[in-house]
N, CA and C atoms as an extended XYZ file, in Angstrom:
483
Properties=species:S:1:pos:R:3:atomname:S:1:resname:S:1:resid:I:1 pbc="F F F"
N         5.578       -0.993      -25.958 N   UNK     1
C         6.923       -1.530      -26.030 CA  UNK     1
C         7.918       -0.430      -26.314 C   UNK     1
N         9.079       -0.262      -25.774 N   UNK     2
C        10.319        0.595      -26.020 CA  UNK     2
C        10.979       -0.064      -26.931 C   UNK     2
N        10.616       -1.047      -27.713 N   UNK     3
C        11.797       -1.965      -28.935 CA  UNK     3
C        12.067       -0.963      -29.974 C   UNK     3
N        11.460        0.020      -30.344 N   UNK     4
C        11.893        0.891      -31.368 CA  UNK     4
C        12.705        2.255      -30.670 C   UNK     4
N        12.847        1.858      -29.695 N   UNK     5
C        14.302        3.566      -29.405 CA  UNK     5
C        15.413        2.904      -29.876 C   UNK     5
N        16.208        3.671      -29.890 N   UNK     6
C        17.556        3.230      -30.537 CA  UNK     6
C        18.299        3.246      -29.128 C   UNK     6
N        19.381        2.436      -28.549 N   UNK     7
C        20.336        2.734      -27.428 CA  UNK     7
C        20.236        4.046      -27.261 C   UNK     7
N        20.808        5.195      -25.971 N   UNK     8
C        21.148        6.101      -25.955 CA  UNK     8
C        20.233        7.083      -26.274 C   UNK     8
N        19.046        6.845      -26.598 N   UNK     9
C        18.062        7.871      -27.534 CA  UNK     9
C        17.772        8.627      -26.336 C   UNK     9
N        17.306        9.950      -27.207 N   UNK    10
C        16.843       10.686      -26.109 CA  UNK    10
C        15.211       10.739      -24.881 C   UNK    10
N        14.843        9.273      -25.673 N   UNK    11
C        13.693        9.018      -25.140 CA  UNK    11
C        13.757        7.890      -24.066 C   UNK    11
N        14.973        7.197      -24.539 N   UNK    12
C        14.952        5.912      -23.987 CA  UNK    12
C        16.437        6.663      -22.611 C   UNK    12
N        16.899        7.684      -22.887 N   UNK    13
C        17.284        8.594      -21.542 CA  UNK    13
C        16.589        9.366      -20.692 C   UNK    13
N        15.626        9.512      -21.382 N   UNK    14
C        14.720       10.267      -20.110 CA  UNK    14
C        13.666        8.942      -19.419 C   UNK    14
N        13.444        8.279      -19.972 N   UNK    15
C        12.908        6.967      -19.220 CA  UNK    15
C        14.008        6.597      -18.090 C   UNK    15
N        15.275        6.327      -18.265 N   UNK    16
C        16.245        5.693      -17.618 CA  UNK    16
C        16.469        6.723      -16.554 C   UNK    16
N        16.272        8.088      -16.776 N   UNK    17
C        16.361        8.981      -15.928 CA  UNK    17
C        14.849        8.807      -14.372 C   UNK    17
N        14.034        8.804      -15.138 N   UNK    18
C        12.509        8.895      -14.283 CA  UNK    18
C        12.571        7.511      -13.903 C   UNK    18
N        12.702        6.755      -14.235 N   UNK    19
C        12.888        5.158      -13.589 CA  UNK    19
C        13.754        5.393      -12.411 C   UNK    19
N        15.011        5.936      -12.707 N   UNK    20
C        16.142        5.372      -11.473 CA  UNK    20
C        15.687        6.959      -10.214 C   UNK    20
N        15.169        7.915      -10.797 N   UNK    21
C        14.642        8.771       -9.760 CA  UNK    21
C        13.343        8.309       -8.583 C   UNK    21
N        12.466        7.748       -9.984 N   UNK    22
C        11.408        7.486       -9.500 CA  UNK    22
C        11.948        6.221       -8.498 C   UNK    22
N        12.858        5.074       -8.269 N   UNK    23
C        12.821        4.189       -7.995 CA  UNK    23
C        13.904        4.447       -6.325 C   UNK    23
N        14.492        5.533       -6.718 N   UNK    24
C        15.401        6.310       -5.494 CA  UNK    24
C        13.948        7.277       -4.903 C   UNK    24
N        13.093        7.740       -5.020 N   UNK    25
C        12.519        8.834       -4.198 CA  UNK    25
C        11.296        8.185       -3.825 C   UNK    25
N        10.632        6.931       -4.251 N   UNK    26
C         9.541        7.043       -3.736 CA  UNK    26
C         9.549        5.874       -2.138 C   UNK    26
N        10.685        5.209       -2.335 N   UNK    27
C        11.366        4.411       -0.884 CA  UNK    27
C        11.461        5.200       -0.070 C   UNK    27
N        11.922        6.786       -0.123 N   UNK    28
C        12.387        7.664        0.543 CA  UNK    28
C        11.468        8.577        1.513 C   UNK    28
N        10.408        8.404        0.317 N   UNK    29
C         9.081        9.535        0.565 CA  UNK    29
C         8.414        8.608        1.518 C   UNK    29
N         8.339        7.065        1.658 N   UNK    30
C         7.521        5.865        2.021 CA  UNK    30
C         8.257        6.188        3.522 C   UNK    30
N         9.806        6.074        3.720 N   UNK    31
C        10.299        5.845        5.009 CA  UNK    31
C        10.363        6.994        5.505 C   UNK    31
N        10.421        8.059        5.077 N   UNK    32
C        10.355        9.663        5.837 CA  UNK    32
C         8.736        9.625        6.481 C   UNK    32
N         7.732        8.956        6.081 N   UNK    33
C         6.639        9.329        6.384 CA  UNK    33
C         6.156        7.820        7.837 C   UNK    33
N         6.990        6.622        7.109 N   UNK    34
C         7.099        5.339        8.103 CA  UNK    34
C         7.618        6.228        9.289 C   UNK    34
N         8.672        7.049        9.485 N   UNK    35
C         9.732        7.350       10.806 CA  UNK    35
C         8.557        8.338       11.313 C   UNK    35
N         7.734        9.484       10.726 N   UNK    36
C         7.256       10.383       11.702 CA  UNK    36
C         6.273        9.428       12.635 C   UNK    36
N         5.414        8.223       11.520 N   UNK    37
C         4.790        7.917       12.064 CA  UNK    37
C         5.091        7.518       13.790 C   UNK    37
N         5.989        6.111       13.231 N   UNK    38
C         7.005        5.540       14.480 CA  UNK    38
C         7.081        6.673       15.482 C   UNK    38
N         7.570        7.682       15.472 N   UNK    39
C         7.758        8.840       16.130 CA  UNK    39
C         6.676        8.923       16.869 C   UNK    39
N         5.283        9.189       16.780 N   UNK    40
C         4.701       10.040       16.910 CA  UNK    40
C         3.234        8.644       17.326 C   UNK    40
N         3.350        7.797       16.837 N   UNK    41
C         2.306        6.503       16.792 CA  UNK    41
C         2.203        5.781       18.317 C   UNK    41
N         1.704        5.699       19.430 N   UNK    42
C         1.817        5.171       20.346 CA  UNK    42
C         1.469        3.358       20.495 C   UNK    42
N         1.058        2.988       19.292 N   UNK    43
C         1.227        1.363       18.942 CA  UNK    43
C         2.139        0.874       18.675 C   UNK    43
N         2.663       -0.201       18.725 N   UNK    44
C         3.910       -0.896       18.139 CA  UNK    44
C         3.160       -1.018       16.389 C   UNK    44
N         4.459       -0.674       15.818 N   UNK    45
C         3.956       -0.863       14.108 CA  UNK    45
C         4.222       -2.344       14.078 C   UNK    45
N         2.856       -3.383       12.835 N   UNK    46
C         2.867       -4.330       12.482 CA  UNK    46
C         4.406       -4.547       11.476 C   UNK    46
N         4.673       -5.868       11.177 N   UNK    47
C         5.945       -5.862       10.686 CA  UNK    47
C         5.393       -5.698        9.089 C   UNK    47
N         6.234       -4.952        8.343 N   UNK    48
C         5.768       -4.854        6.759 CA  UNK    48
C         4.680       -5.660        6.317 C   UNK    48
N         4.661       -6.925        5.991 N   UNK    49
C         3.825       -7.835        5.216 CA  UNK    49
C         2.305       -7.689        6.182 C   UNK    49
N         2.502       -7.766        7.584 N   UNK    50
C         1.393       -7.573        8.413 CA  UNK    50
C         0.427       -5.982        8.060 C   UNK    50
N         0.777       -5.230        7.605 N   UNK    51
C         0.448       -4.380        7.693 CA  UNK    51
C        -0.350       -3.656        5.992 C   UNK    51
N         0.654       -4.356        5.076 N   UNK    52
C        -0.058       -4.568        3.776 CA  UNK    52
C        -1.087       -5.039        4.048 C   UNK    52
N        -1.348       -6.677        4.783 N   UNK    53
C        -2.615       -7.176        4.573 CA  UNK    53
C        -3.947       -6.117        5.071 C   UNK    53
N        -3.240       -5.423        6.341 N   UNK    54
C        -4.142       -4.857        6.926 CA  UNK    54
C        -4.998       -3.903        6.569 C   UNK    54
N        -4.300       -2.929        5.277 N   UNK    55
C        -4.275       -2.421        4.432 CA  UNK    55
C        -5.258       -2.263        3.508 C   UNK    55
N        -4.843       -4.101        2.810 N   UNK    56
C        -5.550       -4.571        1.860 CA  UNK    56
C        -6.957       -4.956        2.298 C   UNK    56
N        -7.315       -5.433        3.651 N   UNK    57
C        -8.160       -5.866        3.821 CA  UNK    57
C        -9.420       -4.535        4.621 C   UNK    57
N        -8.721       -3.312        4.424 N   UNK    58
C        -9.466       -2.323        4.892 CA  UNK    58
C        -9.823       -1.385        3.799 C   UNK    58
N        -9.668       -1.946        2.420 N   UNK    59
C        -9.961       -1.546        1.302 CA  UNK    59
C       -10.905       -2.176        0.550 C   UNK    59
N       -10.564       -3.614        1.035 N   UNK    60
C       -11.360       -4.514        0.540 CA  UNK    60
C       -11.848       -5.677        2.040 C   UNK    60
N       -12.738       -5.275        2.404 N   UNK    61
C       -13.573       -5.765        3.422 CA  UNK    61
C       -13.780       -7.298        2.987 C   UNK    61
N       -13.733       -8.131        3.328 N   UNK    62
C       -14.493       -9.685        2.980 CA  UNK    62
C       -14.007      -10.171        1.920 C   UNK    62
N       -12.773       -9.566        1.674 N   UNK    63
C       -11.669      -10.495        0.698 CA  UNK    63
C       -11.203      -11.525        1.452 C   UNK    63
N       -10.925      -12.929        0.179 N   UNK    64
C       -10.313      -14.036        0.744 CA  UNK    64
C        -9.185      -14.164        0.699 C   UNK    64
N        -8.271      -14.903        1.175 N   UNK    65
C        -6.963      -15.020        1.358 CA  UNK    65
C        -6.536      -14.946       -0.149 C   UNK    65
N        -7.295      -15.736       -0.611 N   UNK    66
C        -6.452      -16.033       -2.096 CA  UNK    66
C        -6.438      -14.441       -3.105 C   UNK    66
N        -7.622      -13.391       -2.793 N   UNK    67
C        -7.525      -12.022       -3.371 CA  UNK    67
C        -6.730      -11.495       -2.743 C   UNK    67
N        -6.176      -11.716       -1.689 N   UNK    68
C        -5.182      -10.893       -0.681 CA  UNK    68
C        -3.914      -11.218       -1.496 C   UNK    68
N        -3.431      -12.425       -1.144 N   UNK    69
C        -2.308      -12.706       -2.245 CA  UNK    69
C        -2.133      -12.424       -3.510 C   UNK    69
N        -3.058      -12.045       -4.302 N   UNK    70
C        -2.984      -12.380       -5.571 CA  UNK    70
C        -2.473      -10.884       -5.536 C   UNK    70
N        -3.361       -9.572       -4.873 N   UNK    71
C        -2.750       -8.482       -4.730 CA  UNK    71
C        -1.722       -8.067       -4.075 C   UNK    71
N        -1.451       -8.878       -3.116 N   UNK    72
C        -0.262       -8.496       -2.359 CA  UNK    72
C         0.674       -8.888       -3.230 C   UNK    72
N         0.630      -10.076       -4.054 N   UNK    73
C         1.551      -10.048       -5.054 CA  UNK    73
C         2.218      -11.541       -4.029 C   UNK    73
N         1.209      -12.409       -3.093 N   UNK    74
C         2.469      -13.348       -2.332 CA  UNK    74
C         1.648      -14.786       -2.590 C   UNK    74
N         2.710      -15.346       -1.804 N   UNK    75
C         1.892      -17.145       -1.809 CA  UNK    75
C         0.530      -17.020       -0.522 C   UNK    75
N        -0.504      -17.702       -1.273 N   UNK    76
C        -1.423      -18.018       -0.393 CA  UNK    76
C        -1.194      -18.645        1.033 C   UNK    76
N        -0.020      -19.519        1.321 N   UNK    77
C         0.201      -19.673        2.411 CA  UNK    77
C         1.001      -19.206        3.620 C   UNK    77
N         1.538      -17.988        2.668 N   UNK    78
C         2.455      -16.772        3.367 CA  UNK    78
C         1.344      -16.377        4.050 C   UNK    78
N         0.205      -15.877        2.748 N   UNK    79
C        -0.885      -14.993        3.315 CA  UNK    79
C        -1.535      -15.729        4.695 C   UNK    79
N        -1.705      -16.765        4.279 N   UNK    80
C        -2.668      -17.389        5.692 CA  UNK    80
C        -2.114      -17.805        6.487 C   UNK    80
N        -0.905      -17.642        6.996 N   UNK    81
C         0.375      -17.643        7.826 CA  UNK    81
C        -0.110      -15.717        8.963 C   UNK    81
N        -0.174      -15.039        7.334 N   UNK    82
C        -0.253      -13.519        8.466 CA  UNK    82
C        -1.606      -13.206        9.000 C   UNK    82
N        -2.434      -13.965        8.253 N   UNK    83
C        -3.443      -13.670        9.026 CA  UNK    83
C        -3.980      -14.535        9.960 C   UNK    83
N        -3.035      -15.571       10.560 N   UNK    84
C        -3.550      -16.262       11.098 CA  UNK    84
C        -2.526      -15.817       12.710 C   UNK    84
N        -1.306      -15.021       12.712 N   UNK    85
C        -0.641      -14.156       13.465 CA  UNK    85
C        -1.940      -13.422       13.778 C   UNK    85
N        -2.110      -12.711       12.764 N   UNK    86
C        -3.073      -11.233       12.962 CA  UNK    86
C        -4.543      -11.625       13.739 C   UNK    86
N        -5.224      -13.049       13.601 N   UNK    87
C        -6.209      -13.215       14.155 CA  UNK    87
C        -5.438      -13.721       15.761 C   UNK    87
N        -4.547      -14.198       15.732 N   UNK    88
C        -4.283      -14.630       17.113 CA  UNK    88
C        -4.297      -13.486       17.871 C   UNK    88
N        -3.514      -12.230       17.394 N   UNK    89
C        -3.545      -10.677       17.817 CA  UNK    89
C        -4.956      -10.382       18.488 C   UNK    89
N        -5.960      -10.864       17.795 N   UNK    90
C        -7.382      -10.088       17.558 CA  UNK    90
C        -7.386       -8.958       16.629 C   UNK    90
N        -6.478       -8.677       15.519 N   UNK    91
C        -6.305       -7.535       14.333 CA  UNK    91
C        -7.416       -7.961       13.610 C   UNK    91
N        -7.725       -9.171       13.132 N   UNK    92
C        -7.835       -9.546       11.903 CA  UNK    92
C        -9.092      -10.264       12.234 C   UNK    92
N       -10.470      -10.960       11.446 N   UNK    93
C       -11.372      -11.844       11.968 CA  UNK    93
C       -11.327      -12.674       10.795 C   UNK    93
N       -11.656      -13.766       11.031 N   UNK    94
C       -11.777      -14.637        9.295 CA  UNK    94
C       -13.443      -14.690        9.912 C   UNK    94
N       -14.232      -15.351        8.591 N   UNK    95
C       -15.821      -15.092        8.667 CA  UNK    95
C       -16.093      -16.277        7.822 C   UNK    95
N       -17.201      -17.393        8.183 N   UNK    96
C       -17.459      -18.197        6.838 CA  UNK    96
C       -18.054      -17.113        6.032 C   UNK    96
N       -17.797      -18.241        4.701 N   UNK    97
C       -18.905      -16.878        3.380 CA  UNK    97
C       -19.946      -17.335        4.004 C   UNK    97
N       -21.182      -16.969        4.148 N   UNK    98
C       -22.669      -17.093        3.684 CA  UNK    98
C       -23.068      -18.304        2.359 C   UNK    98
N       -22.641      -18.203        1.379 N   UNK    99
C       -22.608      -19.040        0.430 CA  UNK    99
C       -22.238      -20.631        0.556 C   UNK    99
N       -20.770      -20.085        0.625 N   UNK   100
C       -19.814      -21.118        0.860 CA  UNK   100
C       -18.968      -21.383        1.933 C   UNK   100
N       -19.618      -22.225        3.389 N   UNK   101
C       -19.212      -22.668        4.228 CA  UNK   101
C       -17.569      -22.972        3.788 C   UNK   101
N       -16.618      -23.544        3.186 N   UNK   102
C       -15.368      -23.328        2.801 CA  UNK   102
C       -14.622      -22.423        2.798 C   UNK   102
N       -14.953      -21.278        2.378 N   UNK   103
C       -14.259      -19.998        1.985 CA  UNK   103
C       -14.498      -19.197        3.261 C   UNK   103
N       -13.325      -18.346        3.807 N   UNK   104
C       -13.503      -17.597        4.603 CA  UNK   104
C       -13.095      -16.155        4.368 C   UNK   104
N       -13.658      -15.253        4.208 N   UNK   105
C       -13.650      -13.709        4.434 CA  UNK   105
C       -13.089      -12.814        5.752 C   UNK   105
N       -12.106      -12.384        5.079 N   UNK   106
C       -11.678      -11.359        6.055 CA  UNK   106
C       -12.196      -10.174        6.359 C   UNK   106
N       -12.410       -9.905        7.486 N   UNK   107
C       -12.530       -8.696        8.279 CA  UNK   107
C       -11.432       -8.197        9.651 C   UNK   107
N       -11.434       -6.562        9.194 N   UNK   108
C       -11.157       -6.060       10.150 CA  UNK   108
C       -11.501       -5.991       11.640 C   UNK   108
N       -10.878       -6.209       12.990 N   UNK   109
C       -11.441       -5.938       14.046 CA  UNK   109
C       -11.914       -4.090       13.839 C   UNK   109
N       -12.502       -3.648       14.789 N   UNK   110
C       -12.696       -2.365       15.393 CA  UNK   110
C       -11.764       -1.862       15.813 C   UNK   110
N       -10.572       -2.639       16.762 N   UNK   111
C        -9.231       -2.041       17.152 CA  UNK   111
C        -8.474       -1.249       15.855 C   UNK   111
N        -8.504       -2.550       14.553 N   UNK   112
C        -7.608       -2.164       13.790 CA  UNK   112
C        -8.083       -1.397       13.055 C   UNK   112
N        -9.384       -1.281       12.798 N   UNK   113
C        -9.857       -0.159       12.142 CA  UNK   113
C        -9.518        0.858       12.534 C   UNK   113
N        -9.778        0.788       13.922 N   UNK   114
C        -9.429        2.825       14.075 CA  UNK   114
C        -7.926        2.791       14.571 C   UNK   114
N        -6.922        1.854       14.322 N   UNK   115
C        -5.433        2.108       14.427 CA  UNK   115
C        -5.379        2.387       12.689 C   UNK   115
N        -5.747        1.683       11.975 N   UNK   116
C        -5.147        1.874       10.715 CA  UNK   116
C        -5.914        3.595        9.940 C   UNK   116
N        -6.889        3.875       10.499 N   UNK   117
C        -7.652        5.488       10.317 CA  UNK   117
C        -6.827        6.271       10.908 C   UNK   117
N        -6.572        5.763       11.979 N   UNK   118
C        -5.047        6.705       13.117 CA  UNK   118
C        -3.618        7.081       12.137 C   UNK   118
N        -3.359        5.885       11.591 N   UNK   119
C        -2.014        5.798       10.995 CA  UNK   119
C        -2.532        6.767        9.908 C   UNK   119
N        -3.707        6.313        9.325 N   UNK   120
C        -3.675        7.003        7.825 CA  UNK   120
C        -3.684        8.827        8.034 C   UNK   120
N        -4.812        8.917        8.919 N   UNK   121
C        -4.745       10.318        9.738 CA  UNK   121
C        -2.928       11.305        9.741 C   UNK   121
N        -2.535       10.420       10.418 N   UNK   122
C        -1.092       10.819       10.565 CA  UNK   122
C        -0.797       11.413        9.373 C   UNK   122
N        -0.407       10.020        8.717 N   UNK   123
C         0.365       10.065        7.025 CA  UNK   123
C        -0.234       11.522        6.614 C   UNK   123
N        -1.534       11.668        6.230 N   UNK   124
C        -2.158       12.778        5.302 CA  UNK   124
C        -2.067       13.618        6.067 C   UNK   124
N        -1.777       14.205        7.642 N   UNK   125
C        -1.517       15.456        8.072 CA  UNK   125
C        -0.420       15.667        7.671 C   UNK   125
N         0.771       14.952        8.039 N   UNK   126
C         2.416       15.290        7.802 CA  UNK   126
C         2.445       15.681        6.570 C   UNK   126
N         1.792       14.718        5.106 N   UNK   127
C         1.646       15.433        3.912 CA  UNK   127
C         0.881       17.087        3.927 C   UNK   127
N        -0.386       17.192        3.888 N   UNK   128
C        -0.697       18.490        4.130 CA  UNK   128
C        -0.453       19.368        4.509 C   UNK   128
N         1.139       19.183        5.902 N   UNK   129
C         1.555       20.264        6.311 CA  UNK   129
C         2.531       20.307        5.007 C   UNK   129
N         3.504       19.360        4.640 N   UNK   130
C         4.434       19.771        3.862 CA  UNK   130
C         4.427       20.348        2.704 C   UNK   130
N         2.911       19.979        2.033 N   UNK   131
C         2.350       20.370        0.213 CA  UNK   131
C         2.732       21.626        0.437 C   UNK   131
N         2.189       22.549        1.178 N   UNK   132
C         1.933       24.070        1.515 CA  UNK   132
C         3.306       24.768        1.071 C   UNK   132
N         4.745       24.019        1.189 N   UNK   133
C         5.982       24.194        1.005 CA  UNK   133
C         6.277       24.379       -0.470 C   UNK   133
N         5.612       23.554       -1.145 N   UNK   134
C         6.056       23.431       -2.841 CA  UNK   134
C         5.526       24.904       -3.194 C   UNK   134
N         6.085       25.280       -4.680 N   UNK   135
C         5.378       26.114       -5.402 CA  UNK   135
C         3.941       25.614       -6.287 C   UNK   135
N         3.324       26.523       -6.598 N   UNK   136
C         2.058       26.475       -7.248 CA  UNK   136
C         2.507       25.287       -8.504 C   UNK   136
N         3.361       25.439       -9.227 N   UNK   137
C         3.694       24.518      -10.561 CA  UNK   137
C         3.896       23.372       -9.730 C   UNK   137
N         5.167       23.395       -8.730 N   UNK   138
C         4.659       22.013       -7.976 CA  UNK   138
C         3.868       21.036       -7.790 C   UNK   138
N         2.987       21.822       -6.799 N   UNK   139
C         1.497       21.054       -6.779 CA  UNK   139
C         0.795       20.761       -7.998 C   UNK   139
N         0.358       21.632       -9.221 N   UNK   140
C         0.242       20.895      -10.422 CA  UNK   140
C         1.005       19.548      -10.887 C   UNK   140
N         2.157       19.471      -10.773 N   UNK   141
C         3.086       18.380      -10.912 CA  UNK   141
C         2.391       17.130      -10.293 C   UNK   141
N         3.068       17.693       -9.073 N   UNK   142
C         2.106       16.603       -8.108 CA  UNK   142
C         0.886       16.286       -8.058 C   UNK   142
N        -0.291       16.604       -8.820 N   UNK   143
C        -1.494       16.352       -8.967 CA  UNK   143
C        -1.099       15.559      -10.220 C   UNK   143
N        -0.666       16.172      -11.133 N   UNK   144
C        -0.434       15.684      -12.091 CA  UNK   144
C         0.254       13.543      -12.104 C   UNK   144
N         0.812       14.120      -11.387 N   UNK   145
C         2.405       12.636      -11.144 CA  UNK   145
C         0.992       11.710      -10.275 C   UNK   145
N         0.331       12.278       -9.141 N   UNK   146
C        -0.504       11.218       -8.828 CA  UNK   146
C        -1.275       10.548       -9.750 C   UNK   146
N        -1.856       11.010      -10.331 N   UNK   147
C        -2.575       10.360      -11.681 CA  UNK   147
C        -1.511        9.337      -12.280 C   UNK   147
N        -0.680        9.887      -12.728 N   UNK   148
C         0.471        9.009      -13.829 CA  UNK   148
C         1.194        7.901      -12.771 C   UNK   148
N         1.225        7.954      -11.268 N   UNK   149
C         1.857        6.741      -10.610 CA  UNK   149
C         1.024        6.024      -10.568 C   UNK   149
N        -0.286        6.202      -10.219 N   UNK   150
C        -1.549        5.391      -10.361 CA  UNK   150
C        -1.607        4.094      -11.173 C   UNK   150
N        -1.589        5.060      -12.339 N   UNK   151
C        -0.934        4.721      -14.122 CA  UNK   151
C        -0.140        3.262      -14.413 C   UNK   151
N         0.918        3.899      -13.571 N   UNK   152
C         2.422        3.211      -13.880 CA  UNK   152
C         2.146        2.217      -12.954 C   UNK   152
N         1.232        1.524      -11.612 N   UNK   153
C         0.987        1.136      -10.679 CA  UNK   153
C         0.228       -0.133      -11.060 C   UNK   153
N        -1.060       -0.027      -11.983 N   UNK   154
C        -1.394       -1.083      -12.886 CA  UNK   154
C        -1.378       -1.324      -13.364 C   UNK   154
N         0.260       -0.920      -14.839 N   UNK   155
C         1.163       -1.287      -15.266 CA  UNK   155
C         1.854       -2.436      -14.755 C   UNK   155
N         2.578       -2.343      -13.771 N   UNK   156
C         3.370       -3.352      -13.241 CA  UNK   156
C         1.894       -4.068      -12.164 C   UNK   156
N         1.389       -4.015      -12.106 N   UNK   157
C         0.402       -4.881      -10.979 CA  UNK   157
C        -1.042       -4.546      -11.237 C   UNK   157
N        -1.589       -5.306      -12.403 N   UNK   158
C        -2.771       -5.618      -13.434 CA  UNK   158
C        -3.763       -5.435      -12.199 C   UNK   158
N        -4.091       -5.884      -11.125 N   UNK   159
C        -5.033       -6.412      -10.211 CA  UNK   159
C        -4.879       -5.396       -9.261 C   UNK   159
N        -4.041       -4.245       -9.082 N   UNK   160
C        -4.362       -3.340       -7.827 CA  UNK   160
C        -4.792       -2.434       -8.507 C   UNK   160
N        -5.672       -1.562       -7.441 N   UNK   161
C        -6.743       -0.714       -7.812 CA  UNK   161
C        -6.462        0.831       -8.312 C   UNK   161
C-alpha cells in the first residue's frame, strides 16, 4: 500500500513519474513494433481482441473459453463470439475434452501457428536489431525493467503468467 507517503513526497513523485512514463512509452513501443510488422507482414492482421486470443491460446494450448477470458481479462461470451469468427476463419479449432464431452478446448490451426511464429519472428528481429543501439548500462536496465514489468504485470492481472 502507498497510504503512508505523505502528498507530494518524494516517493510518491517518483511513482507518479514511472507510472505516467511507463503508461506513455509502453503503447508506443507496442505500436512502433504493430506498424513494422503491418509493413512488412504479408497477412491481413487479426483485429486486436482476435489476436490476443490467438496469442493466448498459443501459450496455452487446450485452454477453455472460460481460461481465455478470465486472462484476457473479458466476458465469456465476447470470448466465444471470437473464437467462433476465428473457427469460421479456420484460425482457431475447438476440441471436445476427453473427459468432459461439454467442455471444449482450444487449439491452434497449423496456418496460425506458423503466422503467429512469423509475427513473433518479426517482433524479436526488429527488437534485436535495435538493442545493439542502447549503451551497455542500457541493456542492464532493460534486463533489469523486464523482470520488474513482469512484476508489475501480475500485480495488476493475478492470473497472467
Amino acid at each position: 500500500m502507498l497510504s503512508y507517503m505523505l502528498p507530494g513526497s518524494a516517493p510518491e513523485q517518483r511513482i507518479d513519474r514511472v507510472a505516467s512514463e511507463l503508461a506513455a512509452c509502453l503503447p508506443a513501443l507496442h505500436r512502433a513494433l504493430e506498424r513494422r510488422v503491418a509493413r512488412e507482414y504479408p497477412h491481413p492482421k487479426p483485429p486486436e481482441g482476435q489476436l490476443a486470443l490467438l496469442r493466448f491460446v498459443a501459450q496455452r494450448e487446450g485452454a477453455t473459453v472460460r481460461e481465455a477470458a478470465d486472462a484476457l481479462l473479458m466476458k465469456p461470451n465476447n470470448v466465444s463470439a471470437l473464437v467462433s469468427q476465428l473457427t469460421e476463419r479456420g484460425e482457431l479449432e475447438r476440441r471436445q475434452d476427453a473427459a468432459d464431452k461439454r467442455i471444449a478446448r482450444l487449439h491452434l490451426t497449423a496456418s496460425s501457428r506458423q503466422r503467429i511464429a512469423e509475427v513473433t519472428a518479426l517482433e524479436e528481429g526488429y527488437l534485436r536489431e535495435a538493442l545493439p543501439s542502447l549503451t551497455e548500462g542500457e541493456m542492464d536496465a532493460l534486463g533489469s525493467a523486464v523482470h520488474a514489468l513482469k512484476s508489475l504485470t501480475r500485480h495488476l492481472h493475478p492470473t497472467a503468467g
